[in-house]
Amino acid sequence: MRLAVLALLAAAVVAQDAQQRPTFRGGARYVRVDVYPTDADGKPIEGLTAADFELYEDGKPQAIDTFDFVRIEAEPEITRVDPNSQPEGEALAKDPRARVFAIVLDTRHVELAAGRELRQPLVQMIDRLIGPRDLFGVITPELPPGSFTLGRKSTTVADMMGRYWTWGSYDSILPQDSIEQLFDSCFGSVTSQEVTKQRNPALTRELVARYRERQTLQFLDGLVEKLQAIREERKVAILVTQGWRLFGENRDGIEQVAALYGRHQPIPVVGQRGGRILTGTPPQAPQDQDRSDCVAQSSALFLMDSRRAFRDLTAKAARANVAFYPIDPRGLAPFDQPISHGVIAPTEENARLSARAEGLREAALNTDGMALLMNNDLDKQFRILTDSLSAYYLLGYYSTNVKFDGGYRRLEVKVRKPGVRLRARRGYFAPTEAEIAAIATGREAAAAPPSAGAAALSEALGRLSLLTHQRDLHLQAARAGGDLIVGAELGVTARTARAWADGGEVRITVTTAGGERVETRALEPMRSGVSVRVPIADPGAVKVDVRARAKGSGPSSAADATVTVPAPSASLIGDPLSYRGIARALTPAADGRYRRTERATIEAPLAEGATPAGARVLDKLGQPLTVPIATRERADAAGVRWMTAEVTLAPLTDGDYVIELEVMKDEQRERKLFAIRVVR
């Protein structure tokens, strides 16, 4: 019986995949267009026929070949079945009669109270919205877009909203990550109103706002790409947000920073999260912050043009058939700036509120979505949304354009009846000749990258043989420029022993042909490891001896370990280092074992001119897995460039895995493998 059920499921997935792939007749590509006609009140219009529609591709009329009306009736939550995995959810989403929703909780642009009030209306909206075939996912900009997963049950969302109702942090008085900590220490707290020769809190408030805006827009850009990859048909992104100010350049801000700290040469900081990961044990004390970072980070943000990024985002979403439905959970908002951040002039308050609302309306208008703003009745707002999406028409046609050049085809749908408002797919990308050939022969258009070499894979997995509970101290080290980065982490038995509860001391001895260098670091209570940067002038091999001592006493109050770092090679990418935690609180993961609830961060130094070319998660046989991994490039205070890969481990089961980092320089490519172990 179980085999029969699995066979039926496999057949259904194959059928859906066949529906999603482009089909051809006489050299013409078959295209589906979803159309949402509504009246002036946003109610769906039923009873239309194919003769009521006109369909154009690049201005040329097209003959409608298939026509279908789809009405969605909400299905009780108890009868819905979640997909078993992320790939299965994405396979089900390829059904053209299924609807796909992405609910985005814009954490840093929603007030605490507004997020709290959203709990019940959001869950009720999902229960009214989701039909038998529909799928949805909830995500925040704190997560990589690739981790977006689809499901059907609202129970998990209800539990999450009940537990973590404090997710809205727009009006928080505390820095949310290491970059905001940096601005706080450089220019003063967001709550301070005192301006001195060394502090200007107004700079902090604007820089934090710009930084959060950049983070959100970059996240939405990545989410659009993720949704586009899932399917061609319409995807609805429900944006729970108070909106964005959409900053332009601020040259005066750069001058104000220069007046405070002088004109340092900016350090290039590039990446998805827009900031560097500290190689020491973060967070650093304010007096230890490198002031050049203040200038570098603030200069980049003051030169930022969010308006251009926003226009590019909405254009990209329209082409990807992603419709934005922004909802402001505050309703009618009298003020924009939180009172804890100080009081600003009423004209400035009104200008900010207006800019946010106009931006959200523009996002909806340019993507054929709907903006739900300025209404204190959240439940009513969500009902308007569900009603407008409860029915639609699915039109299909064979394109008269038989050029397979990969170009963008603009679509336009008209209805012959008056008083009808239309939301419809705006276009699609034509296939290429290579894709046509691949489909004709039953192959995928692009072959998967080759699996990792057996020798390199075996070498990477070899380090995991050292991961035993008997080891009390684990080490990792890598050369970075003229320095050696040493990470030391207590083993599981040691770090859970009472003797280490109050912390301890770590003594690191680095031996080269030219002599010894000793560094000592405190191991803070509740911390499992330290990271130390040691200048190394000798180009040869380096021996590292580490001796850790706990403040307490007992049989597990001491640990020793040794590692040898070979002489640097002429490679594009250096030896990787691993960390656990999040950007503002990373700790060395020299142990190499992670729990599924953790996030693994792998970093490797880059050679001059080398750039990141991607990363993958491989199984222990070297086969790539469909697990999202975010990569970026960052530069540290010494000017060393690093490739960073972050992976959320929740999709993985217990076992050994390999992170594959790939870099390139001109036509040359190079890969580096690093093994980790996932445990319960």
Tab-separated table of C-alpha atoms in Angstrom, residues 78-381:
chain	number	residue	atom	x	y	z
A	78	ILE	CA	-7.222	20.354	9.897
A	79	THR	CA	-7.568	18.824	6.416
A	80	ARG	CA	-4.426	20.425	4.959
A	81	VAL	CA	-1.276	18.329	4.619
A	82	ASP	CA	2.156	19.931	4.634
A	83	PRO	CA	4.770	18.817	2.080
A	84	ASN	CA	7.366	16.455	3.536
A	85	SER	CA	10.302	18.522	2.298
A	86	GLN	CA	11.250	21.764	0.613
A	87	PRO	CA	11.714	20.096	-2.822
A	88	GLU	CA	8.283	18.469	-2.538
A	89	GLY	CA	6.682	21.820	-1.677
A	90	GLU	CA	8.281	23.478	-4.684
A	91	ALA	CA	7.181	20.595	-6.909
A	92	LEU	CA	3.565	21.020	-5.756
A	93	ALA	CA	3.829	24.772	-6.407
A	94	LYS	CA	4.353	24.100	-10.118
A	95	ASP	CA	0.672	23.250	-10.483
A	96	PRO	CA	-0.714	26.259	-12.442
A	97	ARG	CA	-3.984	26.023	-10.498
A	98	ALA	CA	-2.210	26.339	-7.173
A	99	ARG	CA	-1.542	29.741	-5.667
A	100	VAL	CA	1.748	30.578	-3.977
A	101	PHE	CA	2.038	33.163	-1.198
A	102	ALA	CA	5.128	34.543	0.498
A	103	ILE	CA	4.342	36.367	3.740
A	104	VAL	CA	7.223	38.685	4.625
A	105	LEU	CA	7.444	40.061	8.167
A	106	ASP	CA	9.672	43.108	7.738
A	107	THR	CA	11.045	42.886	11.278
A	108	ARG	CA	13.055	46.111	11.274
A	109	HIS	CA	10.282	48.206	9.758
A	110	VAL	CA	7.443	47.186	12.092
A	111	GLU	CA	6.903	48.540	15.594
A	112	LEU	CA	6.746	46.152	18.540
A	113	ALA	CA	3.093	46.919	19.321
A	114	ALA	CA	2.031	46.603	15.675
A	115	GLY	CA	3.697	43.195	15.402
A	116	ARG	CA	1.944	42.059	18.574
A	117	GLU	CA	-1.495	43.085	17.260
A	118	LEU	CA	-0.869	41.220	14.008
A	119	ARG	CA	-0.901	37.758	15.592
A	120	GLN	CA	-4.557	36.801	15.348
A	121	PRO	CA	-5.507	38.658	12.111
A	122	LEU	CA	-2.593	37.079	10.226
A	123	VAL	CA	-3.466	33.512	11.207
A	124	GLN	CA	-7.142	34.110	10.431
A	125	MET	CA	-6.183	35.518	7.039
A	126	ILE	CA	-4.143	32.403	6.216
A	127	ASP	CA	-7.059	30.156	7.208
A	128	ARG	CA	-9.422	32.121	4.939
A	129	LEU	CA	-6.920	32.284	2.089
A	130	ILE	CA	-5.441	28.808	1.630
A	131	GLY	CA	-7.304	26.453	-0.692
A	132	PRO	CA	-6.741	22.721	-1.342
A	133	ARG	CA	-3.809	23.260	-3.733
A	134	ASP	CA	-2.382	26.503	-2.369
A	135	LEU	CA	0.931	26.861	-0.548
A	136	PHE	CA	2.437	29.619	1.554
A	137	GLY	CA	5.549	30.425	3.528
A	138	VAL	CA	6.445	32.985	6.191
A	139	ILE	CA	9.910	34.526	6.221
A	140	THR	CA	11.757	37.545	7.627
A	141	PRO	CA	14.727	39.485	6.215
A	142	GLU	CA	16.828	37.964	9.001
A	143	LEU	CA	16.926	34.720	6.979
A	144	PRO	CA	18.497	34.083	3.568
A	145	PRO	CA	15.851	34.136	0.784
A	146	GLY	CA	16.950	30.666	-0.318
A	147	SER	CA	15.628	29.222	2.960
A	148	PHE	CA	12.024	30.137	2.012
A	149	THR	CA	9.896	26.996	2.323
A	150	LEU	CA	6.283	26.284	1.407
A	151	GLY	CA	3.592	24.654	3.526
A	152	ARG	CA	-0.170	24.526	4.029
A	153	LYS	CA	-0.812	24.471	7.780
A	154	SER	CA	-1.224	27.658	9.803
A	155	THR	CA	-0.603	25.918	13.152
A	156	THR	CA	3.139	26.530	12.940
A	157	VAL	CA	2.597	30.210	12.120
A	158	ALA	CA	0.169	30.628	15.002
A	159	ASP	CA	2.648	29.041	17.399
A	160	MET	CA	5.504	31.201	16.071
A	161	MET	CA	3.482	34.424	16.298
A	162	GLY	CA	2.392	33.523	19.825
A	163	ARG	CA	5.904	32.770	21.061
A	164	TYR	CA	7.825	35.488	19.231
A	165	TRP	CA	5.355	38.360	19.255
A	166	THR	CA	8.260	40.756	19.975
A	167	TRP	CA	9.571	40.373	16.393
A	168	GLY	CA	8.896	44.015	15.466
A	169	SER	CA	12.044	46.042	16.235
A	170	TYR	CA	11.524	49.355	14.408
A	171	ASP	CA	11.211	51.263	17.691
A	172	SER	CA	13.850	49.265	19.577
A	173	ILE	CA	16.409	51.329	21.494
A	174	LEU	CA	19.047	48.568	21.293
A	175	PRO	CA	21.340	47.818	18.326
A	176	GLN	CA	20.182	44.747	16.407
A	177	ASP	CA	23.557	43.522	15.097
A	178	SER	CA	27.269	44.335	14.954
A	179	ILE	CA	26.846	47.078	12.316
A	180	GLU	CA	24.272	48.918	14.412
A	181	GLN	CA	26.542	48.424	17.429
A	182	LEU	CA	29.303	50.077	15.430
A	183	PHE	CA	27.203	53.182	14.692
A	184	ASP	CA	26.059	53.309	18.315
A	185	SER	CA	29.652	53.353	19.580
A	186	CYS	CA	30.889	55.758	16.885
A	187	PHE	CA	28.217	58.444	16.942
A	188	GLY	CA	26.073	57.862	20.046
A	189	SER	CA	22.889	56.009	20.954
A	190	VAL	CA	19.730	56.450	18.862
A	191	THR	CA	17.968	57.677	22.013
A	192	SER	CA	20.543	60.354	22.809
A	193	GLN	CA	19.858	63.983	21.950
A	194	GLU	CA	23.237	65.359	23.065
A	195	VAL	CA	25.593	66.549	20.317
A	196	THR	CA	29.306	66.943	21.135
A	197	LYS	CA	32.562	67.212	19.233
A	198	GLN	CA	32.819	63.400	19.169
A	199	ARG	CA	29.143	62.401	19.064
A	200	ASN	CA	26.168	63.146	16.817
A	201	PRO	CA	23.285	60.723	17.521
A	202	ALA	CA	21.347	62.078	14.526
A	203	LEU	CA	23.937	60.351	12.341
A	204	THR	CA	23.300	57.075	14.153
A	205	ARG	CA	19.547	57.352	13.597
A	206	GLU	CA	19.894	58.001	9.872
A	207	LEU	CA	22.622	55.396	9.348
A	208	VAL	CA	20.635	52.713	11.151
A	209	ALA	CA	17.580	53.598	9.043
A	210	ARG	CA	19.626	53.436	5.846
A	211	TYR	CA	21.271	50.166	6.867
A	212	ARG	CA	17.942	48.509	7.680
A	213	GLU	CA	16.447	49.762	4.431
A	214	ARG	CA	19.352	48.328	2.444
A	215	GLN	CA	19.027	44.976	4.226
A	216	THR	CA	15.314	44.720	3.486
A	217	LEU	CA	15.542	45.738	-0.182
A	218	GLN	CA	18.408	43.314	-0.778
A	219	PHE	CA	16.410	40.557	0.901
A	220	LEU	CA	13.333	41.251	-1.241
A	221	ASP	CA	15.500	41.195	-4.359
A	222	GLY	CA	16.733	37.724	-3.414
A	223	LEU	CA	13.223	36.553	-2.526
A	224	VAL	CA	11.937	37.608	-5.957
A	225	GLU	CA	14.655	35.457	-7.541
A	226	LYS	CA	13.681	32.534	-5.298
A	227	LEU	CA	9.981	32.842	-6.188
A	228	GLN	CA	10.770	33.162	-9.885
A	229	ALA	CA	12.729	29.903	-9.728
A	230	ILE	CA	9.800	28.097	-8.098
A	231	ARG	CA	7.339	28.682	-10.951
A	232	GLU	CA	6.291	30.911	-13.849
A	233	GLU	CA	2.724	31.630	-12.739
A	234	ARG	CA	1.777	34.445	-10.422
A	235	LYS	CA	3.310	34.577	-6.941
A	236	VAL	CA	1.906	36.888	-4.264
A	237	ALA	CA	4.293	38.501	-1.769
A	238	ILE	CA	2.365	39.885	1.216
A	239	LEU	CA	4.690	42.483	2.748
A	240	VAL	CA	3.883	43.299	6.376
A	241	THR	CA	5.791	46.547	6.716
A	242	GLN	CA	5.483	50.203	7.652
A	243	GLY	CA	7.360	51.062	4.471
A	244	TRP	CA	10.685	52.654	3.688
A	245	ARG	CA	11.923	56.221	3.435
A	246	LEU	CA	13.744	55.451	0.160
A	247	PHE	CA	16.881	57.480	0.813
A	248	GLY	CA	18.923	59.256	-1.822
A	249	GLU	CA	22.585	60.214	-1.491
A	250	ASN	CA	23.555	62.395	1.482
A	251	ARG	CA	26.900	64.092	0.854
A	252	ASP	CA	26.399	66.307	3.912
A	253	GLY	CA	26.363	63.193	6.073
A	254	ILE	CA	29.765	62.156	4.722
A	255	GLU	CA	31.133	65.601	5.567
A	256	GLN	CA	29.751	65.408	9.108
A	257	VAL	CA	31.432	62.033	9.649
A	258	ALA	CA	34.691	63.410	8.244
A	259	ALA	CA	34.479	66.331	10.676
A	260	LEU	CA	34.173	63.897	13.595
A	261	TYR	CA	36.789	61.299	12.646
A	262	GLY	CA	38.843	62.694	9.778
A	263	ARG	CA	39.105	61.282	6.288
A	264	HIS	CA	40.159	57.651	6.550
A	265	GLN	CA	40.582	55.539	3.451
A	266	PRO	CA	37.331	53.541	3.366
A	267	ILE	CA	37.617	49.806	3.781
A	268	PRO	CA	35.562	48.024	1.081
A	269	VAL	CA	32.702	46.115	2.650
A	270	VAL	CA	30.660	44.065	0.220
A	271	GLY	CA	28.035	41.442	0.891
A	272	GLN	CA	24.478	40.384	1.439
A	273	ARG	CA	24.435	41.633	5.021
A	274	GLY	CA	26.547	44.685	4.270
A	275	GLY	CA	29.022	44.293	7.113
A	276	ARG	CA	32.095	42.504	8.358
A	277	ILE	CA	32.190	39.548	10.724
A	278	LEU	CA	34.539	40.195	13.621
A	279	THR	CA	37.457	37.769	13.827
A	280	GLY	CA	37.897	38.447	17.526
A	281	THR	CA	35.366	37.469	20.146
A	282	PRO	CA	32.477	39.860	19.463
A	283	PRO	CA	31.019	42.151	20.461
A	284	GLN	CA	34.043	44.386	20.921
A	285	ALA	CA	34.029	47.131	23.507
A	286	PRO	CA	33.415	50.634	22.065
A	287	GLN	CA	36.963	51.750	22.804
A	288	ASP	CA	38.330	48.846	20.778
A	289	GLN	CA	36.306	49.620	17.668
A	290	ASP	CA	38.335	50.519	14.595
A	291	ARG	CA	37.213	54.054	13.766
A	292	SER	CA	38.070	53.537	10.126
A	293	ASP	CA	35.120	51.158	10.051
A	294	CYS	CA	32.860	54.015	11.138
A	295	VAL	CA	33.953	56.037	8.126
A	296	ALA	CA	33.830	53.096	5.709
A	297	GLN	CA	30.390	51.864	6.703
A	298	SER	CA	28.801	55.303	7.011
A	299	SER	CA	30.269	56.532	3.710
A	300	ALA	CA	28.829	53.550	1.849
A	301	LEU	CA	25.396	54.110	3.376
A	302	PHE	CA	25.356	57.864	2.787
A	303	LEU	CA	26.190	57.229	-0.876
A	304	MET	CA	23.371	54.690	-1.148
A	305	ASP	CA	20.471	55.465	-3.482
A	306	SER	CA	17.564	53.355	-2.228
A	307	ARG	CA	15.201	54.889	-4.771
A	308	ARG	CA	17.110	53.339	-7.650
A	309	ALA	CA	17.326	49.970	-5.874
A	310	PHE	CA	13.585	50.154	-5.195
A	311	ARG	CA	12.750	50.869	-8.846
A	312	ASP	CA	14.972	47.991	-9.942
A	313	LEU	CA	13.264	45.717	-7.400
A	314	THR	CA	9.712	46.459	-8.571
A	315	ALA	CA	10.732	46.085	-12.234
A	316	LYS	CA	12.367	42.745	-11.433
A	317	ALA	CA	9.289	41.577	-9.507
A	318	ALA	CA	6.977	42.533	-12.382
A	319	ARG	CA	9.088	40.530	-14.829
A	320	ALA	CA	9.175	37.566	-12.457
A	321	ASN	CA	5.360	37.654	-12.074
A	322	VAL	CA	5.625	38.462	-8.370
A	323	ALA	CA	2.888	40.781	-7.106
A	324	PHE	CA	3.527	42.872	-3.979
A	325	TYR	CA	0.657	43.277	-1.510
A	326	PRO	CA	2.034	45.602	1.208
A	327	ILE	CA	0.104	45.923	4.457
A	328	ASP	CA	0.941	48.541	7.099
A	329	PRO	CA	-0.023	46.934	10.436
A	330	ARG	CA	-0.096	50.312	12.217
A	331	GLY	CA	-3.177	51.498	10.363
A	332	LEU	CA	-3.510	55.273	10.730
A	333	ALA	CA	-0.112	56.363	12.047
A	334	PRO	CA	0.291	59.900	13.440
A	335	PHE	CA	4.065	59.670	13.919
A	336	ASP	CA	6.960	58.070	12.064
A	337	GLN	CA	9.912	58.471	14.426
A	338	PRO	CA	9.578	56.511	17.703
A	339	ILE	CA	9.199	58.831	20.672
A	340	SER	CA	12.174	57.120	22.336
A	341	HIS	CA	14.365	58.402	19.474
A	342	GLY	CA	13.385	62.011	20.041
A	343	VAL	CA	10.893	64.459	18.582
A	344	ILE	CA	11.137	65.901	15.075
A	345	ALA	CA	9.219	68.702	13.375
A	346	PRO	CA	5.632	67.890	12.278
A	347	THR	CA	6.499	68.727	8.668
A	348	GLU	CA	9.299	66.138	8.750
A	349	GLU	CA	6.976	63.555	10.350
A	350	ASN	CA	4.393	64.082	7.612
A	351	ALA	CA	7.026	63.921	4.878
A	352	ARG	CA	8.330	60.590	6.176
A	353	LEU	CA	4.866	59.077	6.543
A	354	SER	CA	3.967	60.225	3.048
A	355	ALA	CA	7.180	58.826	1.543
A	356	ARG	CA	6.606	55.423	3.125
A	357	ALA	CA	2.981	55.230	1.979
A	358	GLU	CA	3.794	56.374	-1.559
A	359	GLY	CA	6.578	53.808	-1.817
A	360	LEU	CA	4.243	50.988	-0.790
A	361	ARG	CA	1.576	52.144	-3.233
A	362	GLU	CA	4.192	52.291	-5.986
A	363	ALA	CA	5.378	48.763	-5.140
A	364	ALA	CA	1.807	47.474	-5.468
A	365	LEU	CA	0.974	49.468	-8.599
A	366	ASN	CA	4.122	48.471	-10.495
A	367	THR	CA	3.660	44.756	-9.774
A	368	ASP	CA	-0.148	44.537	-10.185
A	369	GLY	CA	-0.624	44.060	-6.463
A	370	MET	CA	-2.671	46.012	-3.916
A	371	ALA	CA	-1.579	48.344	-1.101
A	372	LEU	CA	-3.618	48.069	2.112
A	373	LEU	CA	-2.802	51.168	4.133
A	374	MET	CA	-4.273	53.748	6.485
A	375	ASN	CA	-6.871	51.466	8.082
A	376	ASN	CA	-6.949	50.469	11.739
A	377	ASP	CA	-9.073	47.377	11.045
A	378	LEU	CA	-6.437	44.777	10.192
A	379	ASP	CA	-9.003	42.007	9.862
A	380	LYS	CA	-10.905	44.048	7.267
A	381	GLN	CA	-7.682	44.717	5.359
